[in-house]
């Protein structure tokens, strides 16, 4: 039996989770930037800043079955503690050997370290997603997700401002130390967090083959029409992600011929929007109508995408471009927060705890698997046709998909509501 988690205990867990996530994300982002700069300096290869875009999807695909089953088989806190130990060990090993390599020879030890690191990140993310019911009570799940996203977004805003100047002054070795301290800090915070842990799978469940356990998670996902719709919706959003992380830098520099300050303002604006959106979600009650919320978020994101395309084609002066563009991108960030956080909360509340690791890992892998497709596709399009019409066209397609998505959810949620009413009547009788 799991004891009841009080509101006070939940609030304490929220603070610990926020602080740990912010420190980890802040130092992790600085470390990634410093590593990219180091590799670019040593190798001269443009791929220096794009290794994660190759490794992360590969790790998620290969780890889909073992990681999901691992998280659902065993207690979460020991998994997370051991996982941190592996990451810290890999980081120490990398610190000890990296200076023994020079030039392009540094790529191999870096690749090995990144594979281990991103594997631990995948386990960590799945473990935490499956642990929400052990960390906070149901009323605080939305706050937990929103604060976690806020911490990550705040780190995205501030870490680039500090990483590049510090790298010039301190060098890569100092960033290795920062990352080690951040991971040790996160491990200490994790040790103080109280996991109201569930039991491991029953003996007969543990005897099942990994593929059988994995299929159970996939089968559950496919039988829940709203979860399947959410999965496809997330994949569609991730396919269009290069509009932000590739398209905006390319359009600002090559199409608008604006300066780096404008690019920095635009990139920070999206993160500011994510922080604002998630902060609002920590203050409002748990969202009941997930269908209306996701449709509203997707519609707002689609409209913001279209407006960004129009702005890019107007060729305004820098002042007007910065002001109007940043406002629209802040609204885009808010719409992403409203779209993603309530959806994650709904999944965590409705998927049985014993399946949550496998389901969340499957959803994450699907999301990451489509990102390279969008990256390659939009890279080619922007290279051949650098124009704001790319955003207008993409946003219009998203609006059309939003209509289809709305029909899918409208067919599911009324039926689900009726089923809930029938179950309530049965329970009373």
XYZ file of C-alpha atoms in Angstrom:
429
model
C 0.000 0.000 0.000
C 1.150 3.537 -0.784
C 0.570 6.177 1.873
C -1.301 9.383 1.074
C 0.880 12.276 -0.078
C -0.199 15.517 1.598
C -0.294 18.941 -0.070
C 2.615 20.094 2.109
C 4.736 17.119 1.098
C 3.834 17.729 -2.547
C 4.859 21.384 -2.328
C 8.232 20.448 -0.816
C 8.780 17.960 -3.647
C 7.868 20.651 -6.196
C 10.526 23.023 -4.857
C 13.195 20.315 -4.851
C 12.284 19.206 -8.363
C 12.336 22.781 -9.712
C 15.713 23.646 -8.178
C 17.285 20.359 -9.299
C 15.901 20.675 -12.836
C 17.022 24.281 -13.211
C 20.582 23.620 -12.010
C 20.863 20.474 -14.144
C 19.407 22.098 -17.278
C 21.369 25.325 -16.841
C 24.741 23.617 -16.407
C 23.843 20.957 -18.988
C 23.034 23.579 -21.645
C 26.241 25.486 -20.885
C 28.169 22.227 -21.104
C 26.596 21.382 -24.486
C 27.474 24.815 -25.872
C 31.038 24.565 -24.546
C 31.427 21.072 -25.994
C 30.208 22.299 -29.380
C 32.686 25.187 -29.292
C 35.495 22.852 -28.261
C 34.760 20.382 -31.071
C 34.379 23.177 -33.612
C 37.757 24.585 -32.579
C 39.468 21.186 -32.595
C 37.878 19.626 -35.678
C 36.536 22.536 -37.737
C 33.441 20.422 -38.528
C 29.965 22.016 -38.657
C 28.496 18.828 -37.140
C 30.097 19.857 -33.828
C 26.824 21.453 -32.683
C 24.573 18.798 -34.222
C 25.764 15.564 -32.619
C 22.817 15.471 -30.211
C 20.349 15.606 -33.128
C 21.857 12.328 -34.371
C 22.538 10.551 -31.088
C 19.324 11.310 -29.144
C 16.890 9.736 -31.673
C 19.220 6.750 -32.091
C 19.470 6.198 -28.324
C 15.694 6.488 -27.893
C 14.964 4.013 -30.685
C 17.491 1.445 -29.447
C 16.419 1.961 -25.841
C 12.689 1.854 -26.505
C 12.115 -1.676 -25.211
C 14.809 -2.069 -22.512
C 14.346 1.376 -20.931
C 10.543 1.222 -20.841
C 10.608 -2.271 -19.327
C 13.329 -1.288 -16.830
C 11.293 1.641 -15.517
C 8.134 -0.454 -15.139
C 9.853 -3.487 -13.588
C 11.747 -1.937 -10.681
C 11.461 0.758 -8.055
C 12.085 4.165 -9.539
C 14.306 5.835 -6.961
C 17.042 3.143 -7.053
C 16.943 3.241 -10.865
C 17.396 7.010 -10.877
C 20.179 6.929 -8.261
C 22.133 4.236 -10.136
C 21.501 6.117 -13.380
C 23.052 9.273 -11.927
C 26.003 7.213 -10.744
C 26.595 5.920 -14.272
C 26.384 9.431 -15.714
C 28.786 10.841 -13.134
C 31.198 7.944 -13.727
C 31.102 8.546 -17.492
C 31.679 12.257 -16.967
C 34.701 11.634 -14.719
C 36.113 9.179 -17.250
C 35.641 11.725 -20.044
C 37.385 14.403 -17.964
C 40.375 12.143 -17.434
C 40.931 11.123 -21.053
C 39.717 13.947 -23.309
C 42.947 15.973 -23.086
C 44.878 12.967 -24.357
C 43.244 13.461 -27.780
C 43.648 16.304 -30.248
C 41.942 17.433 -33.423
C 39.417 15.073 -34.993
C 40.598 12.318 -32.632
C 38.456 13.991 -29.945
C 35.300 12.975 -31.786
C 35.469 9.302 -30.810
C 35.695 9.688 -26.989
C 33.117 12.474 -27.208
C 30.704 10.255 -29.154
C 31.116 7.430 -26.631
C 30.493 9.811 -23.743
C 27.448 11.362 -25.421
C 25.886 7.957 -26.112
C 26.245 7.014 -22.432
C 25.085 10.448 -21.314
C 21.980 10.577 -23.499
C 21.098 7.014 -22.516
C 21.083 8.088 -18.867
C 19.051 11.171 -19.820
C 16.450 8.932 -21.487
C 16.258 6.675 -18.424
C 16.048 9.712 -16.168
C 13.209 11.303 -18.158
C 11.190 8.074 -18.346
C 11.819 7.342 -14.671
C 10.617 10.749 -13.550
C 7.551 10.654 -15.810
C 6.590 7.284 -14.346
C 7.238 8.540 -10.792
C 4.794 11.452 -10.669
C 2.287 9.530 -8.547
C 5.074 8.707 -6.095
C 6.308 12.307 -5.779
C 3.139 14.414 -5.505
C -0.578 13.890 -5.086
C -2.894 14.091 -8.086
C -3.791 17.751 -7.516
C -0.120 18.734 -7.946
C 0.779 16.721 -11.060
C 0.044 19.621 -13.426
C 2.159 21.944 -11.254
C 5.018 19.442 -11.254
C 5.026 19.243 -15.043
C 4.657 22.996 -15.470
C 7.466 23.827 -13.042
C 9.767 21.240 -14.624
C 9.175 22.794 -18.043
C 9.647 26.296 -16.602
C 13.001 25.320 -15.116
C 14.187 23.965 -18.460
C 12.946 27.041 -20.341
C 14.619 29.439 -17.903
C 17.870 27.548 -18.341
C 17.527 27.874 -22.126
C 17.146 31.654 -21.754
C 20.120 32.328 -19.513
C 22.696 29.619 -20.259
C 23.711 30.856 -23.768
C 24.304 34.356 -22.379
C 26.901 32.980 -19.966
C 28.349 29.936 -21.742
C 30.135 31.603 -24.680
C 31.888 34.374 -22.681
C 32.897 31.943 -19.933
C 34.255 29.477 -22.475
C 36.615 32.124 -23.840
C 37.810 32.990 -20.334
C 37.830 29.610 -18.573
C 38.076 26.955 -21.282
C 36.316 23.609 -21.710
C 37.847 21.917 -18.656
C 35.998 24.292 -16.312
C 32.665 23.405 -17.916
C 33.391 19.741 -17.268
C 33.749 20.614 -13.590
C 30.507 22.641 -13.640
C 28.653 19.689 -15.156
C 30.102 17.288 -12.582
C 29.084 19.574 -9.690
C 25.580 19.976 -11.169
C 25.117 16.201 -11.424
C 26.372 15.657 -7.879
C 23.966 18.344 -6.666
C 21.068 16.720 -8.545
C 21.984 13.348 -7.040
C 21.973 14.822 -3.518
C 18.551 16.433 -4.116
C 17.250 13.148 -5.505
C 18.451 11.415 -2.344
C 16.369 13.799 -0.211
C 13.197 13.377 -2.288
C 10.563 11.045 -0.903
C 9.286 8.454 -3.357
C 5.992 6.957 -2.272
C 7.058 3.883 -4.190
C 4.888 1.267 -5.769
C 5.800 -2.396 -5.654
C 7.715 -3.944 -8.507
C 5.857 -6.068 -11.028
C 4.488 -9.302 -9.700
C 6.606 -12.422 -10.135
C 4.555 -13.727 -13.044
C 4.943 -10.338 -14.749
C 8.707 -10.346 -14.270
C 8.861 -13.739 -15.965
C 7.455 -12.282 -19.159
C 9.847 -11.661 -21.982
C 10.837 -8.034 -22.638
C 9.033 -8.011 -25.974
C 5.808 -9.208 -24.331
C 5.994 -6.427 -21.738
C 6.710 -3.879 -24.451
C 3.737 -5.051 -26.548
C 1.463 -4.614 -23.525
C 2.390 -0.931 -23.381
C 1.952 -0.448 -27.129
C -1.384 -2.300 -27.095
C -2.682 -0.061 -24.314
C -1.585 3.021 -26.272
C -3.317 1.826 -29.444
C -6.575 0.931 -27.687
C -6.895 4.417 -26.202
C -7.996 6.578 -29.126
C -7.263 9.886 -27.420
C -3.723 8.780 -26.512
C -3.108 7.690 -30.109
C -4.388 11.082 -31.283
C -2.104 12.866 -28.829
C 0.859 10.771 -29.992
C 0.267 11.706 -33.641
C -0.285 15.347 -32.667
C 3.050 15.482 -30.832
C 4.762 13.926 -33.842
C 3.276 16.578 -36.128
C 4.505 19.349 -33.810
C 7.991 17.809 -33.665
C 8.186 17.582 -37.453
C 7.656 21.350 -37.556
C 10.170 22.036 -34.747
C 12.921 22.969 -37.269
C 10.821 26.028 -38.121
C 12.073 27.346 -34.773
C 15.540 25.914 -34.182
C 16.727 25.976 -37.812
C 14.380 28.314 -39.658
C 14.517 31.355 -37.369
C 18.353 31.619 -37.294
C 18.520 31.045 -41.064
C 15.792 33.582 -41.873
C 17.130 36.257 -39.522
C 20.702 36.005 -40.813
C 20.281 35.145 -44.505
C 16.837 36.464 -45.431
C 16.453 39.553 -43.246
C 20.199 40.214 -42.890
C 19.624 41.218 -39.272
C 22.245 41.177 -36.528
C 23.019 38.586 -33.835
C 21.192 40.663 -31.207
C 17.936 40.260 -33.128
C 18.506 36.508 -33.353
C 19.222 36.343 -29.606
C 16.029 38.286 -28.829
C 13.939 35.961 -30.991
C 15.392 32.762 -29.539
C 14.930 34.052 -25.986
C 11.349 35.153 -26.731
C 10.162 31.597 -27.341
C 11.721 30.413 -24.077
C 10.150 33.382 -22.245
C 6.776 32.349 -23.654
C 7.279 28.802 -22.397
C 8.137 30.133 -18.930
C 5.060 32.392 -18.867
C 2.746 29.651 -20.119
C 3.984 27.082 -17.636
C 3.956 29.596 -14.769
C 0.285 30.287 -15.494
C -0.397 26.549 -15.493
C 1.062 26.293 -11.974
C -1.522 28.819 -10.755
C -4.681 27.519 -12.425
C -6.603 24.433 -11.275
C -6.001 21.139 -13.020
C -7.411 21.398 -16.535
C -10.525 19.278 -16.979
C -11.195 19.641 -20.713
C -7.954 18.425 -22.231
C -9.595 18.319 -25.680
C -10.431 22.040 -25.696
C -7.043 22.928 -24.243
C -4.978 21.032 -26.809
C -7.079 22.312 -29.705
C -6.674 25.865 -28.423
C -2.910 25.453 -28.023
C -2.494 23.919 -31.477
C -4.657 26.612 -33.106
C -2.662 29.385 -31.412
C 0.637 27.798 -32.450
C -0.581 27.491 -36.057
C -1.691 31.132 -36.186
C 1.576 32.315 -34.617
C 3.510 30.352 -37.249
C 1.579 32.051 -40.049
C 2.104 35.506 -38.519
C 5.854 34.875 -38.161
C 5.975 34.121 -41.877
C 4.150 37.358 -42.695
C 6.550 39.352 -40.486
C 9.575 37.790 -42.183
C 8.294 38.997 -45.558
C 7.591 42.608 -44.526
C 11.234 43.711 -44.223
C 10.592 46.109 -41.359
C 13.245 48.209 -39.669
C 15.114 46.440 -36.838
C 13.218 48.091 -33.976
C 9.765 47.148 -35.255
C 10.990 43.682 -36.292
C 12.390 42.991 -32.810
C 9.307 44.244 -30.950
C 6.569 42.643 -33.041
C 8.552 39.493 -33.763
C 9.385 38.867 -30.110
C 5.754 39.400 -29.058
C 4.542 36.840 -31.598
C 7.264 34.362 -30.615
C 6.392 34.799 -26.921
C 2.792 33.913 -27.819
C 4.115 30.912 -29.745
C 6.001 29.771 -26.638
C 2.889 30.208 -24.496
C 0.855 28.147 -26.956
C 3.449 25.347 -26.830
C 3.264 25.308 -23.020
C -0.530 25.172 -23.101
C -0.343 22.383 -25.666
C 2.333 20.170 -24.117
C 2.066 20.385 -20.314
C -1.661 19.565 -19.901
C -1.286 16.748 -22.423
C 1.591 15.237 -20.429
C -0.451 15.612 -17.238
C -3.441 13.849 -18.796
C -1.265 10.923 -19.903
C 0.296 10.581 -16.455
C -3.123 10.625 -14.780
C -4.897 8.197 -17.087
C -2.228 5.595 -17.897
C -1.940 2.887 -15.202
C 1.252 3.336 -13.181
C 2.469 -0.160 -14.067
C 2.433 0.798 -17.779
C 3.543 4.414 -17.524
C 7.234 3.769 -18.162
C 6.602 1.797 -21.328
C 3.935 4.191 -22.638
C 5.973 7.334 -21.938
C 9.093 5.810 -23.501
C 7.116 4.826 -26.605
C 5.691 8.336 -26.950
C 9.114 9.927 -26.457
C 10.701 7.644 -29.047
C 7.996 8.407 -31.605
C 8.516 12.128 -31.034
C 12.291 11.927 -31.374
C 12.186 9.571 -34.366
C 10.380 12.095 -36.579
C 12.607 15.050 -35.718
C 15.426 14.089 -38.133
C 12.823 13.902 -40.929
C 11.697 17.436 -40.222
C 15.280 18.613 -39.825
C 16.366 17.246 -43.197
C 13.193 18.381 -44.951
C 13.185 21.935 -43.660
C 16.954 22.294 -44.098
C 16.557 21.557 -47.816
C 13.522 23.842 -48.127
C 15.169 26.794 -46.367
C 18.354 26.325 -48.383
C 16.460 26.402 -51.687
C 13.608 28.777 -50.833
C 14.416 31.172 -47.968
C 11.092 32.979 -47.650
C 8.478 33.695 -44.992
C 5.964 31.802 -47.127
C 7.476 28.605 -45.688
C 5.981 29.586 -42.323
C 2.677 30.660 -43.861
C 2.355 27.361 -45.719
C 3.402 25.268 -42.691
C 1.040 27.157 -40.373
C -1.820 26.700 -42.827
C -1.198 22.951 -42.967
C -1.166 22.907 -39.161
C -4.537 24.680 -39.110
C -5.957 22.045 -41.456
C -4.544 19.306 -39.226
C -6.050 21.074 -36.186
C -9.504 20.630 -37.709
C -8.859 16.916 -38.210
C -7.423 16.645 -34.685
C -10.540 18.324 -33.283
C -12.782 15.776 -35.010
C -10.716 12.937 -33.558
C -10.991 14.250 -30.003
C -14.678 15.149 -30.381
C -15.366 11.523 -31.289
C -13.502 10.261 -28.223
C -14.256 12.485 -25.267
C -18.090 12.486 -25.325
C -17.981 8.681 -25.439
C -15.436 8.653 -22.645
C -17.647 10.963 -20.569
C -20.641 8.661 -21.041
C -18.539 5.651 -20.035
C -17.405 7.480 -16.879
C -21.034 8.230 -16.020
C -21.992 4.574 -16.475
C -19.115 3.494 -14.215
C -20.184 6.011 -11.570
C -23.740 4.628 -11.613
C -22.393 1.087 -11.294
C -20.196 2.127 -8.391
C -23.137 3.676 -6.527
C -25.310 0.634 -7.063
